[in-house]
Coordinates of N, CA and C in Angstrom, one line a residue:
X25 N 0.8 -1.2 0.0 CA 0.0 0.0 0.0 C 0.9 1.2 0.0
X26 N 0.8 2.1 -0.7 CA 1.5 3.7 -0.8 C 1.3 4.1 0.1
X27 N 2.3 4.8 0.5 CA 1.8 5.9 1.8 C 1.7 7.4 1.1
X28 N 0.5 8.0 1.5 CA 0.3 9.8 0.5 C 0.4 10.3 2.0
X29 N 1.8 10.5 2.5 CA 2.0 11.7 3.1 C 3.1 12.3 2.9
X30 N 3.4 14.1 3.7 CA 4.0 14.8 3.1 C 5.1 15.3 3.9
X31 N 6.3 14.5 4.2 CA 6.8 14.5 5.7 C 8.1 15.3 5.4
X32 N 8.9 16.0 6.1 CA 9.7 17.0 5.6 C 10.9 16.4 5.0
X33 N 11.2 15.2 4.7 CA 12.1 14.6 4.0 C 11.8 15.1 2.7
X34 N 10.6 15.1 1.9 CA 9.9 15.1 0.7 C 9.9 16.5 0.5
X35 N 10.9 17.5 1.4 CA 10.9 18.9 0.8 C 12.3 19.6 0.6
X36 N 12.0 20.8 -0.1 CA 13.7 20.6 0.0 C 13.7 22.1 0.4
X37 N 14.8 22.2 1.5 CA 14.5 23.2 2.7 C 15.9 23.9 2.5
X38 N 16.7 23.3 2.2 CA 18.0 24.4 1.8 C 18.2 25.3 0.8
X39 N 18.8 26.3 1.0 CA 19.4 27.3 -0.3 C 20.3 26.6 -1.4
X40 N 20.9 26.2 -1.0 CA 22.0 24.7 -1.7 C 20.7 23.6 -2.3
X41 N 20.0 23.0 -1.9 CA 19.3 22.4 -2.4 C 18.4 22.8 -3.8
X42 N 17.8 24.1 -3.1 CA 17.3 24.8 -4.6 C 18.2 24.9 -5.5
X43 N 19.7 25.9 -5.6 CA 20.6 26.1 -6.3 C 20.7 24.8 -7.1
X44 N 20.9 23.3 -6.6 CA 21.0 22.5 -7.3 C 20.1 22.5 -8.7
X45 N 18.7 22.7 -8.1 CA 17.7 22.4 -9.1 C 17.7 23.6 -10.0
X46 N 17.6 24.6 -10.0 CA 18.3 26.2 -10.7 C 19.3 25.4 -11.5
X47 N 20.4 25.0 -11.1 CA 21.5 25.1 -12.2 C 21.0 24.2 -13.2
X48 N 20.7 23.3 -13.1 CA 20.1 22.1 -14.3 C 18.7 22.6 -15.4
X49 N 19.0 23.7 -15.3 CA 18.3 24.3 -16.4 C 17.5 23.7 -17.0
X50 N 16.3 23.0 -16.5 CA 15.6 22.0 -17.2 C 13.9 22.4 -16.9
X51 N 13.5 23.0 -17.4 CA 12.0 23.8 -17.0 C 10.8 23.4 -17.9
X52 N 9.9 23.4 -16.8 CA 8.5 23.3 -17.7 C 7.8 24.8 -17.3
X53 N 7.2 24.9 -18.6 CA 6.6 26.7 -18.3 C 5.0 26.3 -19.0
X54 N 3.9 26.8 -18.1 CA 2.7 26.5 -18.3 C 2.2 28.3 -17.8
X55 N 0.9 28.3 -18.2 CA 0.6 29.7 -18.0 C 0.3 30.2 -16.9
X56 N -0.1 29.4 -15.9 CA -0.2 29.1 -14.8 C 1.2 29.7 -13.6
X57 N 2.1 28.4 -14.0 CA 3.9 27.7 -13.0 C 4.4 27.8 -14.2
X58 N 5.4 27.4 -13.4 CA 7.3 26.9 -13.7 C 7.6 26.3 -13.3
X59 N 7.9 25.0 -13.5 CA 8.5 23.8 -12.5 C 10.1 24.0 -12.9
X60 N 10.8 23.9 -12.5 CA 12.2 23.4 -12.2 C 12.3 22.1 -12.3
X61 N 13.3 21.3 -12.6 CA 13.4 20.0 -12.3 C 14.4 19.3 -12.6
X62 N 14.9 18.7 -11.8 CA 16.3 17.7 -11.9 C 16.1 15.9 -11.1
X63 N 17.5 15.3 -12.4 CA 17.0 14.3 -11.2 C 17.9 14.7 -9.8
X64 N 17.3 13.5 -8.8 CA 17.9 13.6 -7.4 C 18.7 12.2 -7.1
X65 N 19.1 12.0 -6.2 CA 20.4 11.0 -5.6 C 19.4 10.4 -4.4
X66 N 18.3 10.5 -4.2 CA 17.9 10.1 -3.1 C 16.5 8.8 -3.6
X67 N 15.8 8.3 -2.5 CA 15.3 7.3 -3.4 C 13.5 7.7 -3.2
X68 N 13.8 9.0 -3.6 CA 12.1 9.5 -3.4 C 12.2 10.9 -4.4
X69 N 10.8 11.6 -4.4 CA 10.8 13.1 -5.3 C 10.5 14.1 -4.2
X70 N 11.5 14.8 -4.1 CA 11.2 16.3 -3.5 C 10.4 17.4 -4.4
X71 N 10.4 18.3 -3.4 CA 9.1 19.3 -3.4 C 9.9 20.8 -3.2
X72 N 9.8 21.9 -4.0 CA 10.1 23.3 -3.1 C 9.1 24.0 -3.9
X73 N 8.9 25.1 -2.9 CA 7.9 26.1 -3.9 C 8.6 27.2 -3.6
X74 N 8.1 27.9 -4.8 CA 8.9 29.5 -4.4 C 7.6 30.8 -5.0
X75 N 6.9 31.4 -3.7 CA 6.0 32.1 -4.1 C 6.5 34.2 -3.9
X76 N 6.9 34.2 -4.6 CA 7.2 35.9 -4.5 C 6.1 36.6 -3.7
X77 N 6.4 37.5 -2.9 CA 5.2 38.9 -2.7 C 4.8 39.7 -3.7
X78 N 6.0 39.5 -5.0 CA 5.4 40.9 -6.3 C 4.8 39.8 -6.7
X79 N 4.2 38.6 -6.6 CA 3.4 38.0 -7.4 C 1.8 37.6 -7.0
X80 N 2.2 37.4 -5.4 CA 0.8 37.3 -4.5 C 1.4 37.9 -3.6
X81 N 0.3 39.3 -3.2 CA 1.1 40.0 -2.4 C 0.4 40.1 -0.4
X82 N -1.0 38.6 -0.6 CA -1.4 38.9 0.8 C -0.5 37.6 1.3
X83 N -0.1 37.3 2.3 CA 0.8 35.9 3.4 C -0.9 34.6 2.7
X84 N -1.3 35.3 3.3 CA -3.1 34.1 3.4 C -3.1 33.6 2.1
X85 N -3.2 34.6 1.1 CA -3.3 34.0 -0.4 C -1.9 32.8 -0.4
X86 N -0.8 33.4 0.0 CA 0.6 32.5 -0.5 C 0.4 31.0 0.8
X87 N -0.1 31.3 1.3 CA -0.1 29.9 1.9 C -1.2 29.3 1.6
X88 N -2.2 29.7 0.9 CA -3.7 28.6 0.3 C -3.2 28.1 -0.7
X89 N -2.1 28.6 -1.3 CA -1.7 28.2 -2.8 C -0.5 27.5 -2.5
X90 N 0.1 27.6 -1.3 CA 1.2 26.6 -0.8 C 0.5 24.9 -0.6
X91 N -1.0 25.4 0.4 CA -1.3 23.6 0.6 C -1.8 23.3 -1.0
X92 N -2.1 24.2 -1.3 CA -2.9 23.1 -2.8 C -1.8 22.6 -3.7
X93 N -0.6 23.0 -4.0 CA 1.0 22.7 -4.4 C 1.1 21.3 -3.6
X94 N 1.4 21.4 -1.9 CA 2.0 20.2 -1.2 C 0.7 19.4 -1.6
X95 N -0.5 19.6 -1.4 CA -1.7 18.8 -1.7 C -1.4 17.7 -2.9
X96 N -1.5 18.5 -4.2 CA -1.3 18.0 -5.6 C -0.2 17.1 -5.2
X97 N 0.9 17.5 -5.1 CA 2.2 16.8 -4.8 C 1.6 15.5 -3.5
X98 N 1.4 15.7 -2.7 CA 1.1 14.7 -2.4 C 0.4 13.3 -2.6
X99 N -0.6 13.6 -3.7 CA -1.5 13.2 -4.1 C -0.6 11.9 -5.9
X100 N 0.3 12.6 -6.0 CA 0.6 12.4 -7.2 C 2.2 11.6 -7.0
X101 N 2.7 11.8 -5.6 CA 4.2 11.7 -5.5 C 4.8 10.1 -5.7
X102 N 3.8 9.0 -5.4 CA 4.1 7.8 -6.0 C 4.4 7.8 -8.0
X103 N 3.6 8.6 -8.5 CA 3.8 8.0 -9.8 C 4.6 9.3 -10.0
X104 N 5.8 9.7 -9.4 CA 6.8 10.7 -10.0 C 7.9 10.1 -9.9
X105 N 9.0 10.5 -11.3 CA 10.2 9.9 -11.0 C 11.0 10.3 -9.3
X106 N 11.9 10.0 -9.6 CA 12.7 10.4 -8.5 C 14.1 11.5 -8.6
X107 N 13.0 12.8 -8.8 CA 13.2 14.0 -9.3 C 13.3 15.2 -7.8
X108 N 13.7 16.3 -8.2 CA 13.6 17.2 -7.6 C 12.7 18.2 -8.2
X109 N 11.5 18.9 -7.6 CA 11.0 20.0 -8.7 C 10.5 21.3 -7.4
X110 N 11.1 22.2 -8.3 CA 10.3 23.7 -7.8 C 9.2 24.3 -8.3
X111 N 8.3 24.2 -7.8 CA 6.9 24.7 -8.5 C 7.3 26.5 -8.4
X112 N 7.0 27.0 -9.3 CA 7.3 29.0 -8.6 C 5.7 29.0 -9.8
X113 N 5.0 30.2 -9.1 CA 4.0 30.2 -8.9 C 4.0 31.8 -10.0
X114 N 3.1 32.0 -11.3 CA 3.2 33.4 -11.9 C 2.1 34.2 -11.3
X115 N 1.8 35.2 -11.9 CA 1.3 36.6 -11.5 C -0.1 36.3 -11.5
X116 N -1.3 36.6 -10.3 CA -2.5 36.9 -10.5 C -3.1 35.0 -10.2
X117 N -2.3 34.5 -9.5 CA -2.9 33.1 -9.7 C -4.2 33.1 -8.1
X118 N -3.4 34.1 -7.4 CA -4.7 34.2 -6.5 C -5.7 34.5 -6.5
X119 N -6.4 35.3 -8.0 CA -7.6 35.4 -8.4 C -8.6 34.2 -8.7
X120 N -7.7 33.0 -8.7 CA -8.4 31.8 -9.0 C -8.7 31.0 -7.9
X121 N -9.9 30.3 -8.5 CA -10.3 29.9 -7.1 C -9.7 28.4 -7.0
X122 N -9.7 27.5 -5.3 CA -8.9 26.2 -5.6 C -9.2 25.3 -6.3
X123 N -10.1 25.4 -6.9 CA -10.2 24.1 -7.6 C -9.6 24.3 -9.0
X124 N -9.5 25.5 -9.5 CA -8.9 25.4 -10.9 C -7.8 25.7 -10.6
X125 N -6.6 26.0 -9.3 CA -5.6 25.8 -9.1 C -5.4 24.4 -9.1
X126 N -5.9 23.8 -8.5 CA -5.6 22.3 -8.4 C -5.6 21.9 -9.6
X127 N -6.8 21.9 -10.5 CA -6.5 21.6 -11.4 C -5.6 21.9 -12.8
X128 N -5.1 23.0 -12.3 CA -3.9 24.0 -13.2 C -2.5 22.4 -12.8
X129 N -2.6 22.2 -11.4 CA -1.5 21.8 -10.8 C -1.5 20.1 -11.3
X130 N -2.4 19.4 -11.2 CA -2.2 18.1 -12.0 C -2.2 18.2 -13.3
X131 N -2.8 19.2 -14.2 CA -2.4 19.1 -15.3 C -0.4 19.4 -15.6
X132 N 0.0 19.8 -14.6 CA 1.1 19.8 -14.7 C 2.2 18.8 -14.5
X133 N 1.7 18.2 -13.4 CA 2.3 17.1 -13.0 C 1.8 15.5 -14.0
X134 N 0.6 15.9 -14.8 CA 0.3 14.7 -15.8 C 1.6 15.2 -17.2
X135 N 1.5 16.7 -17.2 CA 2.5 17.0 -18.2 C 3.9 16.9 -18.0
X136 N 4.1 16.4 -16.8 CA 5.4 16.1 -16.4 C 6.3 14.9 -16.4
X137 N 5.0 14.0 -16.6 CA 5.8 12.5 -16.5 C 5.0 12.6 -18.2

């Protein structure tokens, strides 16, 4: 049986850690995101998000759109390679409401694998 949880191993919390995924210049761009993505050395897929203030500029909005990111990702993290990805989030995505975020966000992760 899978386990769908999202435990802080499955994130990636360093400045070093991001930079890895940055340098591998390997991007998916949807109208939505920007995933980042590399593989990793470990035997699972991490997770980072990166949400600007010039992009969502209330805390509340950037953390509703944080769980629906770890959500998706959780939801999806068995059938992902064993990748690193940074979701970064574009302009105006908080005018949308969650469900067509979410669904912005598995169409991404179906477009991913």
């Amino acid at each position: 049986m899978f386990q769908l949880s999202f435990k802080k191993k499955l994130r990636l919390l360093s400045n070093i850690q991001f930079q890895n995924v940055y340098i591998q210049k390997k991007r998916i761009y949807t109208k939505r995101f920007v995933m980042f993505i590399c593989l990793n050395h470990v035997h699972f897929p991490r997770l980072g998000i990166s949400i600007s203030k010039k992009n969502v500029s209330y805390a509340h909005d950037r953390n509703r759109i944080k769980r629906l990111i770890k959500e998706s990702f959780r939801l999806v993290q068995n059938n992902l390679l064993l990748m690193d990805f940074i979701v970064i989030v574009k302009k105006n995505i908080h005018l949308l409401s969650n469900k067509s975020i979410f669904y912005f966000l598995q169409k991404l992760w179906i477009y991913k694998n």
